[in-house]
Structures are given as C-alpha cells and as structure tokens.
CSV table of N, CA and C in Angstrom, one decimal:
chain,number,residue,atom,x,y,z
Y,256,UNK,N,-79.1,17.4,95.8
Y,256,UNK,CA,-78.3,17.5,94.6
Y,256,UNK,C,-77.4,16.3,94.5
Y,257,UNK,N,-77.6,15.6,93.1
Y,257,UNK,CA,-76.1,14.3,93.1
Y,257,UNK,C,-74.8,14.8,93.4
Y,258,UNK,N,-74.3,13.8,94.0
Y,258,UNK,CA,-72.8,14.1,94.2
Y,258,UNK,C,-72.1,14.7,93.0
Y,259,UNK,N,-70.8,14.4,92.9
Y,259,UNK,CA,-70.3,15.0,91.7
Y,259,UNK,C,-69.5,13.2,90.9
Y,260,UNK,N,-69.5,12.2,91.8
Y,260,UNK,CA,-69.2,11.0,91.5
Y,260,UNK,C,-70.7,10.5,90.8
Y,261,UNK,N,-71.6,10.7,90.8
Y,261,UNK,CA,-72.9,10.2,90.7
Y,261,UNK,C,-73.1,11.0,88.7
Y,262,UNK,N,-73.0,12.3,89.1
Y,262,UNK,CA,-73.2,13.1,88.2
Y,262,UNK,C,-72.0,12.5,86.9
Y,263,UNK,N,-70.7,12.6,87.7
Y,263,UNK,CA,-69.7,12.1,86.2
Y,263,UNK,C,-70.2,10.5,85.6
Y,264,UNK,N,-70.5,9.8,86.8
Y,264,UNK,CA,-71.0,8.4,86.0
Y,264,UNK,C,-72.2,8.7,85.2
Y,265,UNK,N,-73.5,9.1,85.7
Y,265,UNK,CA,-74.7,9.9,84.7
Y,265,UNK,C,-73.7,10.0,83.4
Y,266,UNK,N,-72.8,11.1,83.4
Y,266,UNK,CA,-72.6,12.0,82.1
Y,266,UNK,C,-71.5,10.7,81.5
Y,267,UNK,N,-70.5,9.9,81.9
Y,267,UNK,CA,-69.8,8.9,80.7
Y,267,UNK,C,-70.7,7.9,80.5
Y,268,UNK,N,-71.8,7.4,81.6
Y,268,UNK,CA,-72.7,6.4,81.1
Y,268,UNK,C,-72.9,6.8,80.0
Y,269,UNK,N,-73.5,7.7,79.0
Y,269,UNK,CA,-74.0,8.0,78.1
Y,269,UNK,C,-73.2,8.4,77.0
Y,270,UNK,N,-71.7,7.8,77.0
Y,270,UNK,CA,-70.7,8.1,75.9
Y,270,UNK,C,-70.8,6.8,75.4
Y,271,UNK,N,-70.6,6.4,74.2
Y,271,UNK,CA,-70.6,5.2,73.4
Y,271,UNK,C,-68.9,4.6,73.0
Y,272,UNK,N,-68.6,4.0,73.9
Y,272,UNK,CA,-67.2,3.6,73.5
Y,272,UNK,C,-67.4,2.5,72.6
Y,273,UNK,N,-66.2,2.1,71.7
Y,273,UNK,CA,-66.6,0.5,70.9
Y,273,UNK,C,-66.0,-0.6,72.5
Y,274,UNK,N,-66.4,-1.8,71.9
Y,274,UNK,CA,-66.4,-2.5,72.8
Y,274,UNK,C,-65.2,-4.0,72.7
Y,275,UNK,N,-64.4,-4.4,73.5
Y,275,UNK,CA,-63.4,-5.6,72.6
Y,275,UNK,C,-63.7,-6.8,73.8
Y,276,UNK,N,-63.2,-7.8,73.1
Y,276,UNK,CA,-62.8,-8.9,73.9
Y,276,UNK,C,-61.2,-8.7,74.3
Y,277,UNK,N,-61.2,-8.8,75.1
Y,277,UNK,CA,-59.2,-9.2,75.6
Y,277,UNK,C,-59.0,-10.5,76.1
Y,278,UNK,N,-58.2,-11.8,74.7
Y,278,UNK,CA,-57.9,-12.2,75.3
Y,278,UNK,C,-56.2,-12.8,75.6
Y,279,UNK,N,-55.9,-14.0,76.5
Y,279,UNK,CA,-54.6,-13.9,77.4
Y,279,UNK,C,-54.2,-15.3,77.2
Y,280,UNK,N,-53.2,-16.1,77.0
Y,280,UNK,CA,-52.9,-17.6,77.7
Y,280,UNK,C,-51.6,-17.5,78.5
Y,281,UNK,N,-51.5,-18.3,79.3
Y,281,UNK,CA,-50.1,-18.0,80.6
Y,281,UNK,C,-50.1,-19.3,80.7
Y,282,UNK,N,-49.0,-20.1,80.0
Y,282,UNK,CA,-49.3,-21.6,80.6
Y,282,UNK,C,-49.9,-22.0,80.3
Y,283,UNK,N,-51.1,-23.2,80.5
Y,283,UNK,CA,-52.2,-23.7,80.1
Y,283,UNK,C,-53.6,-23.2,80.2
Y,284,UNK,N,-53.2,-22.2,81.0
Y,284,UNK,CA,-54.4,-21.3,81.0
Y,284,UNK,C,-54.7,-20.0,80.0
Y,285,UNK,N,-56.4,-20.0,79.9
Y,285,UNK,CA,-56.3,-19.0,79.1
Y,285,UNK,C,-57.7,-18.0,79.4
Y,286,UNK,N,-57.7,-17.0,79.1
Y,286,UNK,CA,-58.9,-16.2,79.7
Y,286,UNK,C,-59.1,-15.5,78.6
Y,287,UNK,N,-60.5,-14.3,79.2
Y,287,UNK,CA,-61.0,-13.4,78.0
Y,287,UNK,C,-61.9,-12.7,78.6
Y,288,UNK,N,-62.1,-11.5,78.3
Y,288,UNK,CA,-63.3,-10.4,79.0
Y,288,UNK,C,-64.1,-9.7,78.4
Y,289,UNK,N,-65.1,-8.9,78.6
Y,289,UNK,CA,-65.5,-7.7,77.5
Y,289,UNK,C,-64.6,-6.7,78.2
Y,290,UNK,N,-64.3,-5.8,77.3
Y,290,UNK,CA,-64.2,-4.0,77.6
Y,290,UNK,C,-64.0,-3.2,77.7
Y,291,UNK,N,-64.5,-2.5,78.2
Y,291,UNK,CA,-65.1,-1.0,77.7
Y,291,UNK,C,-63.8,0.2,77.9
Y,292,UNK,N,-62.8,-0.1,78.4
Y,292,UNK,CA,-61.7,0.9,78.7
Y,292,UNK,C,-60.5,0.4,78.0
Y,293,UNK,N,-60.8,1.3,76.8
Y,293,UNK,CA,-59.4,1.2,76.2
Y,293,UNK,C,-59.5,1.8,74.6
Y,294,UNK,N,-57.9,2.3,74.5
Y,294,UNK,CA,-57.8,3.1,73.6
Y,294,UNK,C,-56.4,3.0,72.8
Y,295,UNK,N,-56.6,3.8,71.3
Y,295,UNK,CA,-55.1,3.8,70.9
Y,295,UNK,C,-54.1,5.3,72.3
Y,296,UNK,N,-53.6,5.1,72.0
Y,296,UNK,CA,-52.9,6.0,72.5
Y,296,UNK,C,-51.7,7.0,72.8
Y,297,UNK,N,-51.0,6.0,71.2
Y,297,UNK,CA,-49.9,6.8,70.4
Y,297,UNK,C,-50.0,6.4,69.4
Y,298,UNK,N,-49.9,7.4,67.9
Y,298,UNK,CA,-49.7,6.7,66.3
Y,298,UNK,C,-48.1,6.3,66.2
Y,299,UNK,N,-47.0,7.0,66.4
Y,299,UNK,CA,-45.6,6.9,66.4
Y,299,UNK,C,-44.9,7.0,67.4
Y,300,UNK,N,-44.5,6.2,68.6
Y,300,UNK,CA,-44.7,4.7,67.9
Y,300,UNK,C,-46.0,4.2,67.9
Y,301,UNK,N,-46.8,3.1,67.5
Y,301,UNK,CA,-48.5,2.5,67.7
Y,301,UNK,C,-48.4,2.1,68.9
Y,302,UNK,N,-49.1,2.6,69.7
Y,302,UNK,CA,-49.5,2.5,71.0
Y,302,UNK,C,-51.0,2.0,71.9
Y,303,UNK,N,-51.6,1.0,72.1
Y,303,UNK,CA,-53.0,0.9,71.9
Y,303,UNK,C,-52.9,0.3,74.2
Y,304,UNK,N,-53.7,1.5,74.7
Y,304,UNK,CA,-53.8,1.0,76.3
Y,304,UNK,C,-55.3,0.5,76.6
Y,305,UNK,N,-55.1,-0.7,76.7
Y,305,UNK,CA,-56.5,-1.4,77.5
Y,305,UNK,C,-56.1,-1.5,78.9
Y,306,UNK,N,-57.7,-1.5,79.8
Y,306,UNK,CA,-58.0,-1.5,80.9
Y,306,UNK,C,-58.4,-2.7,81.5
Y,307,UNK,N,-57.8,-3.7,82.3
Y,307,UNK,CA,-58.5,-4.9,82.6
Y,307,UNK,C,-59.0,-4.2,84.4
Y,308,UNK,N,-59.9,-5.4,84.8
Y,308,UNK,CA,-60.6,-5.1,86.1
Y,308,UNK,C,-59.8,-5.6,86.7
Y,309,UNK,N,-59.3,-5.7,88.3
Y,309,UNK,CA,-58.1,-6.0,89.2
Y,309,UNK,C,-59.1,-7.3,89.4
Y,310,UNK,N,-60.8,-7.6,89.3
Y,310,UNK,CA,-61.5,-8.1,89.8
Y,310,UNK,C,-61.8,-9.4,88.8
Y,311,UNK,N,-61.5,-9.0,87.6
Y,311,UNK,CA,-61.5,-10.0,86.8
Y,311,UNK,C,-60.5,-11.6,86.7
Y,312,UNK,N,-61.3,-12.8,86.3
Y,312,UNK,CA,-60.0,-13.7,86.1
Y,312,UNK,C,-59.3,-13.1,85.2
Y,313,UNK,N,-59.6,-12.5,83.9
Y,313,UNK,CA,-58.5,-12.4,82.5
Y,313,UNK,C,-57.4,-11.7,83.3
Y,314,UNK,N,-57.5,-10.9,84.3
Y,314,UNK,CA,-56.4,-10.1,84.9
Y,314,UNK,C,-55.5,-10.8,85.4
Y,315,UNK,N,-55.9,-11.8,86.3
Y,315,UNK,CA,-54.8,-12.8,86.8
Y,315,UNK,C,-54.1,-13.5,85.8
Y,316,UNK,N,-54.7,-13.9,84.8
Y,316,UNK,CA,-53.9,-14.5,83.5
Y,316,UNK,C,-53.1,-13.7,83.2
Y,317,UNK,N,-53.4,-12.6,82.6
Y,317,UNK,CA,-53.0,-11.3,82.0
Y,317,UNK,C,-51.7,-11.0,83.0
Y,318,UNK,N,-51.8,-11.0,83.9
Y,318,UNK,CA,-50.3,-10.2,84.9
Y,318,UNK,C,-49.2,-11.4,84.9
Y,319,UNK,N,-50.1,-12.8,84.0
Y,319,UNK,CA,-48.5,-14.0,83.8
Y,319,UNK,C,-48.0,-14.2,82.3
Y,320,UNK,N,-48.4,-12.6,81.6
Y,320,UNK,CA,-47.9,-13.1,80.1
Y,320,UNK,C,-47.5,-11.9,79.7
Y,321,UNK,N,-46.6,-11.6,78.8
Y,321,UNK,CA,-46.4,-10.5,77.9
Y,321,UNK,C,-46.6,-10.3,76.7
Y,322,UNK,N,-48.4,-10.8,76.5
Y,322,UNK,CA,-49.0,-10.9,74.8
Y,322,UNK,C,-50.6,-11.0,75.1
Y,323,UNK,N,-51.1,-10.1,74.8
Y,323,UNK,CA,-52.7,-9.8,75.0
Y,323,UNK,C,-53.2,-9.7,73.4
Y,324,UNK,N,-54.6,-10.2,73.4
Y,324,UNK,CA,-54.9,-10.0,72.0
Y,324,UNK,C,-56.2,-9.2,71.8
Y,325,UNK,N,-56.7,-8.2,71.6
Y,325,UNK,CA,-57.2,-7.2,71.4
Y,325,UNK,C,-58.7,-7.6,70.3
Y,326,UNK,N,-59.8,-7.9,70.9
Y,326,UNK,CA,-60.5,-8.2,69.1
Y,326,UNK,C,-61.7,-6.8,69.6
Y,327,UNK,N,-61.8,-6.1,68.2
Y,327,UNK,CA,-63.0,-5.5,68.2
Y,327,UNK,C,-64.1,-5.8,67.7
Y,328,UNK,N,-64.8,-5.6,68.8
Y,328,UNK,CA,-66.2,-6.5,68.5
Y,328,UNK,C,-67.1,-5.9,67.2
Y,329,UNK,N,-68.0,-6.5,66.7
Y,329,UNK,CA,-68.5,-5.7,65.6
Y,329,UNK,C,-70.2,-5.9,66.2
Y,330,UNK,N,-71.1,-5.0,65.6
Y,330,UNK,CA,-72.3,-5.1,65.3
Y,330,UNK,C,-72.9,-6.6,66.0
Y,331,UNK,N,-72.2,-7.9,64.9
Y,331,UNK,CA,-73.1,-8.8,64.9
Y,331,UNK,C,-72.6,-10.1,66.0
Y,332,UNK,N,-71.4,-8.9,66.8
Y,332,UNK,CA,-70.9,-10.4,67.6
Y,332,UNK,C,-71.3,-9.8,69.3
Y,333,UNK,N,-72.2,-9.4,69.5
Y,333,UNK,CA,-73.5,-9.2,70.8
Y,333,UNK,C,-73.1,-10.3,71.7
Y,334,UNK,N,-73.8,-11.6,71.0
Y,334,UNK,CA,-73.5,-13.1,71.6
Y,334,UNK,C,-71.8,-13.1,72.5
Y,335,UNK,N,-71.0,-13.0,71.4
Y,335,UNK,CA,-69.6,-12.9,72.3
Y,335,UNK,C,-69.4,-11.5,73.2
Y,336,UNK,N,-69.9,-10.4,73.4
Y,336,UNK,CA,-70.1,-9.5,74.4
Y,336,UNK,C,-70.5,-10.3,75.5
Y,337,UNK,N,-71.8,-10.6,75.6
Y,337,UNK,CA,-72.6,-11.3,76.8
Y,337,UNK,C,-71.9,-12.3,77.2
Y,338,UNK,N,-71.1,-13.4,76.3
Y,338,UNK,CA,-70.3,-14.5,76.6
Y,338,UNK,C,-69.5,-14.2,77.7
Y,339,UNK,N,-68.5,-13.1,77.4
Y,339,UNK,CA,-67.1,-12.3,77.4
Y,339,UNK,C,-67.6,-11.4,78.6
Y,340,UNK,N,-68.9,-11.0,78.9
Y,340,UNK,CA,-69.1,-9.8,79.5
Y,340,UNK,C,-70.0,-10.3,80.8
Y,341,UNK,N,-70.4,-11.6,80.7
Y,341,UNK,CA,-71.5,-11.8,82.1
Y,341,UNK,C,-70.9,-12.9,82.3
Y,342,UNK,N,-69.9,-13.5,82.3
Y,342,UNK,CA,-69.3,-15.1,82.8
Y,342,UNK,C,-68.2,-15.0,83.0
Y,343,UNK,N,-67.9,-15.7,84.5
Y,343,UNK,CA,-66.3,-15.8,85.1
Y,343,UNK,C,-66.0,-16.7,84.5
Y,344,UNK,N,-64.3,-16.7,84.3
Y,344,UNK,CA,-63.4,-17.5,83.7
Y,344,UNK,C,-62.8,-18.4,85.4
Y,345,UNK,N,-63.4,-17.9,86.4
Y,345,UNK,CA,-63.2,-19.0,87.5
Y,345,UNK,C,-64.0,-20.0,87.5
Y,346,UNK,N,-65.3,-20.0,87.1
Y,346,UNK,CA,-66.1,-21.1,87.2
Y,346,UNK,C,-66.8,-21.8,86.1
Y,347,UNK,N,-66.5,-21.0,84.6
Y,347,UNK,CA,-67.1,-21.0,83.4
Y,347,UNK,C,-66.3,-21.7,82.2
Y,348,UNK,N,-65.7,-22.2,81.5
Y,348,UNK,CA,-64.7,-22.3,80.4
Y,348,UNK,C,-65.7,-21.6,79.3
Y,349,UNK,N,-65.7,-20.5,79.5
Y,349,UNK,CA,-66.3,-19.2,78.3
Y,349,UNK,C,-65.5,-19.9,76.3
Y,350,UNK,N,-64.4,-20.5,76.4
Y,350,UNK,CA,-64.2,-20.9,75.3
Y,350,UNK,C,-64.6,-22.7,74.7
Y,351,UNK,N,-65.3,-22.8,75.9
Y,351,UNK,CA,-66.2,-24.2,75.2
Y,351,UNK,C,-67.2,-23.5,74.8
Y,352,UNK,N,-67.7,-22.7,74.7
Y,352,UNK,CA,-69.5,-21.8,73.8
Y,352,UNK,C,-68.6,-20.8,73.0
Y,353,UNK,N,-67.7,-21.3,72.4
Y,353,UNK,CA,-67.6,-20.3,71.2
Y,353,UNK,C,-66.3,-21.0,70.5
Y,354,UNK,N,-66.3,-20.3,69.0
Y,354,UNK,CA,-65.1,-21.0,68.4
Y,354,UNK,C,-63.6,-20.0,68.2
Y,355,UNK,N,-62.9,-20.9,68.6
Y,355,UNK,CA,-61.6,-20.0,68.8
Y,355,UNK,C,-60.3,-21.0,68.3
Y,356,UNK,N,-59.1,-20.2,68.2
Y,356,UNK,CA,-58.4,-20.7,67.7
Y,356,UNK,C,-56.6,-20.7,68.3
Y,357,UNK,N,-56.0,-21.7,68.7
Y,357,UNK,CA,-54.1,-20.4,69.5
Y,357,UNK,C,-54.5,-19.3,68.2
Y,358,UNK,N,-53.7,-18.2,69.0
Y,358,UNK,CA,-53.1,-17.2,68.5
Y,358,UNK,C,-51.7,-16.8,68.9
Y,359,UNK,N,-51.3,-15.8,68.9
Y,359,UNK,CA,-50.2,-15.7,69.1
Y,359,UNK,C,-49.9,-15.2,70.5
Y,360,UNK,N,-48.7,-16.0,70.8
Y,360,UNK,CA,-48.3,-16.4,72.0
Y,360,UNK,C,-49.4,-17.1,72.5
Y,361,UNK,N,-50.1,-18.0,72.3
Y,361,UNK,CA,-51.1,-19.5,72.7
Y,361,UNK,C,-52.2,-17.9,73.1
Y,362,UNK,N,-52.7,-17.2,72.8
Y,362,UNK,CA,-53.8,-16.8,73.5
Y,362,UNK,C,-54.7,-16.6,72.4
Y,363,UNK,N,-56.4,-16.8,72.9
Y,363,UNK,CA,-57.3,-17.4,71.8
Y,363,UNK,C,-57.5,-16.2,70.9
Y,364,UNK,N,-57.8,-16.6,69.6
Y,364,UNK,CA,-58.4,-16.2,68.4
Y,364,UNK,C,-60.0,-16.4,68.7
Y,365,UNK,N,-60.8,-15.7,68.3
Y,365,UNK,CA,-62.2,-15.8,68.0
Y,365,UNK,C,-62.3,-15.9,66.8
Y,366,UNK,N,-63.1,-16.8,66.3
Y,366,UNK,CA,-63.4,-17.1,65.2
Y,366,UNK,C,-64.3,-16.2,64.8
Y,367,UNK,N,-65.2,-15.9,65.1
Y,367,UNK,CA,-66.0,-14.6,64.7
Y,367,UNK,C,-65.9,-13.3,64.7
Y,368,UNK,N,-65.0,-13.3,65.1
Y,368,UNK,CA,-64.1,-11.9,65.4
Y,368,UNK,C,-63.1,-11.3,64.7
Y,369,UNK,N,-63.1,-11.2,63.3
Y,369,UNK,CA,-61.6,-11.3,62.8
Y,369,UNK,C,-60.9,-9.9,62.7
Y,370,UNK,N,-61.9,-8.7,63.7
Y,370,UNK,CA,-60.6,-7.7,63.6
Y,370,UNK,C,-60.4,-7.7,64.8
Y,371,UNK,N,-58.9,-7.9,64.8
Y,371,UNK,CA,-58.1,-8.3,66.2
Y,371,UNK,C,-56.9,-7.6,65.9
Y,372,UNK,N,-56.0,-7.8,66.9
Y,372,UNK,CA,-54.4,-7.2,67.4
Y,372,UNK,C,-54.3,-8.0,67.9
Y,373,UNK,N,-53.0,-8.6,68.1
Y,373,UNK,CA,-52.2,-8.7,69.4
Y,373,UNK,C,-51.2,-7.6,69.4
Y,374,UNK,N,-50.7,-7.6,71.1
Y,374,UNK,CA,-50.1,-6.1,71.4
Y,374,UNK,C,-49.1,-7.1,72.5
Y,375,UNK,N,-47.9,-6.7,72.4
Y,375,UNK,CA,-47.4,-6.8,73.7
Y,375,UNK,C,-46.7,-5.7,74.8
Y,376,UNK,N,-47.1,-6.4,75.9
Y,376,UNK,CA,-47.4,-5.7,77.1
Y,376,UNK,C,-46.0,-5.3,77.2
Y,377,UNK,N,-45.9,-3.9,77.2
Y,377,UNK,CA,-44.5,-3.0,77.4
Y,377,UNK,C,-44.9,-2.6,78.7
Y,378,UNK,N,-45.5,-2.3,79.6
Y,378,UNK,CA,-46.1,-1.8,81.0
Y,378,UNK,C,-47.2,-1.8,81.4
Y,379,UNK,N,-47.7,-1.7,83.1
Y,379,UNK,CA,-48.9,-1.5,83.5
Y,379,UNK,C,-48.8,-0.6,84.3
Y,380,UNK,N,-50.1,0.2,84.5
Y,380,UNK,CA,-50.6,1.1,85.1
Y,380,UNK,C,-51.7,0.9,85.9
Y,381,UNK,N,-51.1,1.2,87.5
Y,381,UNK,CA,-52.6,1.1,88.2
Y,381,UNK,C,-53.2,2.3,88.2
Y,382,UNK,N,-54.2,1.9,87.7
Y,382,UNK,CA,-55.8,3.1,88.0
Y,382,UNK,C,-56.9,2.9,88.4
Y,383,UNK,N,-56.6,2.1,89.9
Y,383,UNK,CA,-57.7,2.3,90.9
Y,383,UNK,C,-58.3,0.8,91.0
Y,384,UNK,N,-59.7,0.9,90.9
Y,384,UNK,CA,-60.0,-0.9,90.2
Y,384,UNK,C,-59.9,-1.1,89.1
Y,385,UNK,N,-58.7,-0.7,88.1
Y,385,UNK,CA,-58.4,-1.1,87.0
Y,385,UNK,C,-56.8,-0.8,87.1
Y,386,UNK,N,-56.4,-1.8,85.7
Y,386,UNK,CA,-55.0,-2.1,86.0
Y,386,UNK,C,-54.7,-1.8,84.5
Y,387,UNK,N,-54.2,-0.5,83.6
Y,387,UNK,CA,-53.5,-0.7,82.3
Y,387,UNK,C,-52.7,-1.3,81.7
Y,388,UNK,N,-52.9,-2.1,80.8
Y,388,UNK,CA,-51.9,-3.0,80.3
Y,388,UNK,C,-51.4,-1.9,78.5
Y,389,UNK,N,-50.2,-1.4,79.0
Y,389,UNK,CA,-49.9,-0.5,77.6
Y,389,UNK,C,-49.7,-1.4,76.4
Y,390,UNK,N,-49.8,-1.6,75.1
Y,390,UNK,CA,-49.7,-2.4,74.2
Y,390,UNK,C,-49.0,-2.0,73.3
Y,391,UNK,N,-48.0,-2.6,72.5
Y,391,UNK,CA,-47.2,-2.5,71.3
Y,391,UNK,C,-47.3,-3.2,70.3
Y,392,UNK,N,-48.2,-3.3,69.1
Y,392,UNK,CA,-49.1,-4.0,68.3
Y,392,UNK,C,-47.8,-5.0,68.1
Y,393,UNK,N,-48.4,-6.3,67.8
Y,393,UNK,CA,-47.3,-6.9,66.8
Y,393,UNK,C,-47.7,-7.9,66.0
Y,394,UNK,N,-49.0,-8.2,65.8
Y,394,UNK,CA,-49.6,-8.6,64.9
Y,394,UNK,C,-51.4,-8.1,64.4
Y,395,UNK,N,-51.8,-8.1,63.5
Y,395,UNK,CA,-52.6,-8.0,63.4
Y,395,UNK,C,-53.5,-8.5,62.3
Y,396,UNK,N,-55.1,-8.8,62.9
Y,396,UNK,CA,-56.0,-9.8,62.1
Y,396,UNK,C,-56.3,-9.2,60.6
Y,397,UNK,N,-57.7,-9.4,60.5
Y,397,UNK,CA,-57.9,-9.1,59.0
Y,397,UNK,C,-59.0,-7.8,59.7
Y,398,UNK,N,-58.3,-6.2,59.6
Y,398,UNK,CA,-59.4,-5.2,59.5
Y,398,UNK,C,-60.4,-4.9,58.6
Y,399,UNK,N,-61.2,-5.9,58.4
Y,399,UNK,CA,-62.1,-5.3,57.6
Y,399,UNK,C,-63.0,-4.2,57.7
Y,400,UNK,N,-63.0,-3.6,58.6
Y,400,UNK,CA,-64.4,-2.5,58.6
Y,400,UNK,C,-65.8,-3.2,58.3
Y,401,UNK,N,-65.5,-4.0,59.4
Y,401,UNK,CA,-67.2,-4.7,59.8
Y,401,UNK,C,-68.2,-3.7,61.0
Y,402,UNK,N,-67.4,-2.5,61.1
Y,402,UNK,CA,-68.4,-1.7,62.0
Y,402,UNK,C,-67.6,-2.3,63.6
Y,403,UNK,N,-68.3,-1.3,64.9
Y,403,UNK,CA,-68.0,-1.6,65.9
Y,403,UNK,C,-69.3,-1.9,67.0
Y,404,UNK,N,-69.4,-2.8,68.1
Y,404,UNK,CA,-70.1,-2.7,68.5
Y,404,UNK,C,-70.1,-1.8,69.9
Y,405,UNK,N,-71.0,-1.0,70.1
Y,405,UNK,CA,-71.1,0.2,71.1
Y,405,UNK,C,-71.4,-0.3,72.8
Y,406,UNK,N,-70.9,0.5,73.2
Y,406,UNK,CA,-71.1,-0.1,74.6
Y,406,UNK,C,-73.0,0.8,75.0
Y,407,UNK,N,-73.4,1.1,74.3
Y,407,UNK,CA,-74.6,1.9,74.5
Y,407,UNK,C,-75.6,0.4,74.3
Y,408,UNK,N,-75.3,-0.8,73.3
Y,408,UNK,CA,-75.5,-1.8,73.3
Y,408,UNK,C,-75.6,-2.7,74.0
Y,409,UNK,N,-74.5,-2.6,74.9
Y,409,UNK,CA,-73.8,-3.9,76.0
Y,409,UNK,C,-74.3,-3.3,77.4
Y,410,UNK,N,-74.6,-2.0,77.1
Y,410,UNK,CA,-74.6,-1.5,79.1
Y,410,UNK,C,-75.9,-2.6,79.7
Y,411,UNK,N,-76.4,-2.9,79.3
Y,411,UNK,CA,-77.5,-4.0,80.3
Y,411,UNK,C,-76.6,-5.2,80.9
Y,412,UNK,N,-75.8,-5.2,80.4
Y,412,UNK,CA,-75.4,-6.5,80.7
Y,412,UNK,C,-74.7,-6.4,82.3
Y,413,UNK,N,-74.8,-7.2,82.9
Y,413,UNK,CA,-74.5,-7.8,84.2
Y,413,UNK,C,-73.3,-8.4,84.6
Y,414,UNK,N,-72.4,-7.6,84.8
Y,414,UNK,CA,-70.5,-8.1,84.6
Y,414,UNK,C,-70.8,-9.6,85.6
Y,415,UNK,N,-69.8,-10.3,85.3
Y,415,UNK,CA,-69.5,-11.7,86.0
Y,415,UNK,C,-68.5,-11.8,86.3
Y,416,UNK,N,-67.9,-10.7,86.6
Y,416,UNK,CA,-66.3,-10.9,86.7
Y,416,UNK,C,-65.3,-10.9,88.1
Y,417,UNK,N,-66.1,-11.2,89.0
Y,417,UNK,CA,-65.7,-11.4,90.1
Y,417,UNK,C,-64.8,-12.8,90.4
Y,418,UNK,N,-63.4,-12.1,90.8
Y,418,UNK,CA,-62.3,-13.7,90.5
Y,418,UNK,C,-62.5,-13.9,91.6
C-alpha cells in the first residue's frame, strides 16, 4: 500500500491551480520563477500569499526586497511558463528570451503578461522547502480576463531551479 506522503501527492497532483510568474529586483539584480503555490488570502484587507522555493535563485533576490510582482499567466503564455519554470536565474539571464519592462520597485514587467500585481512583502513564512512571501497589493496591471493558465498544463515541465 502507498504511503500516505505518496498518496497526498497522487491526490494534489491532480488539482489544477492557475499558474504565475514572480518576479523581484534587489539592486541590480533581478529574477523570476513559475508557481504553483499561491493564493489570495484575505479580501479586507487584500491579501494575496505566494510561495517561493528556498532552492530557487528568485528566492535569494526575493529575501533582498520588499516588492514582488505577481503576473498570471494566461492560456497563451506556455512559452513564459517553460521560460520561468525550467531555467535557473544562476546560470541563464531568463530576461534576455523575453520582453519585459522596470516595474515597480525596478522588478520586471512581462510584456506578455499584462495581468499582473505588484504586492509588497509585509512578512514571510517558513513552510518547509518553501518560504511565504505574504503580499499587500499596491499596484496593479491591466486585468483583463484573458483566462488562466493551469498547472495541469505545466506539470511536464522539469523545474531548473536549483540555486
């Protein structure tokens, strides 16, 4: 019989979360990731918690700034999943293969991506090999309702995210 660790991954594998890019600038540096953990998680006040990997570079960026930018991927931006989701930002500059723009507090804009947040980081939470970054919106892109793209989509992909 599977464990009960084996069994709970079986049963969320097959939940469809939407999917984002997060990205960060600290300095002259700037990163960006796919993923899959994160949520709003108050209406009053607006409260939105993403999950970065402790194993990721965006993380290391991310723990030298107090301004993360949030984009929801849609349907037709796949390409920036795999970009975002299979390539280290230690060995890759992930924003030379795509177009982006400062955003606020210097961290990138995707140009193809235009429903975005930025949120700033009021706290973090450790949860294990993941580190919560709680968010407090303070700006936000153009929500159009272009659809989201599912992680039932992205699961093939091959993380790169080993800093």
């Amino acid at each position: 019989m599977a464990s009960t660790v084996d069994r709970f991954n079986e049963l969320v594998g097959d939940l469809d979360y939407p999917m984002f890019v997060v990205t960060a600038a600290a300095g002259e540096r700037h990163a960006g990731c796919l993923v899959g953990f994160a949520a709003q998680c108050s209406i009053d006040p607006p409260r939105f918690m993403v999950w970065l990997s402790k194993n990721n570079h965006t993380y290391t960026v991310a723990r030298d700034t107090d301004l993360l930018v949030v984009h929801v991927l849609t349907p037709d931006n796949h390409p920036l999943a795999k970009l975002f989701g299979t390539r280290t930002g230690t060995d890759f500059d992930k924003f030379a293969h795509c177009d982006w723009r400062p955003g606020p507090g210097g961290a990138p804009l995707l140009a193809d991506c235009p429903q975005w947040f930025a949120g700033r980081v009021l706290s973090r939470h450790d949860a294990g090999d993941h580190e919560g970054q709680l968010l407090e919106p303070t700006e936000v892109g153009d929500p159009t309702g272009l659809g989201q793209l599912p992680f039932q989509d992205v699961k093939d992909l091959q993380a790169g995210h080993e800093a």
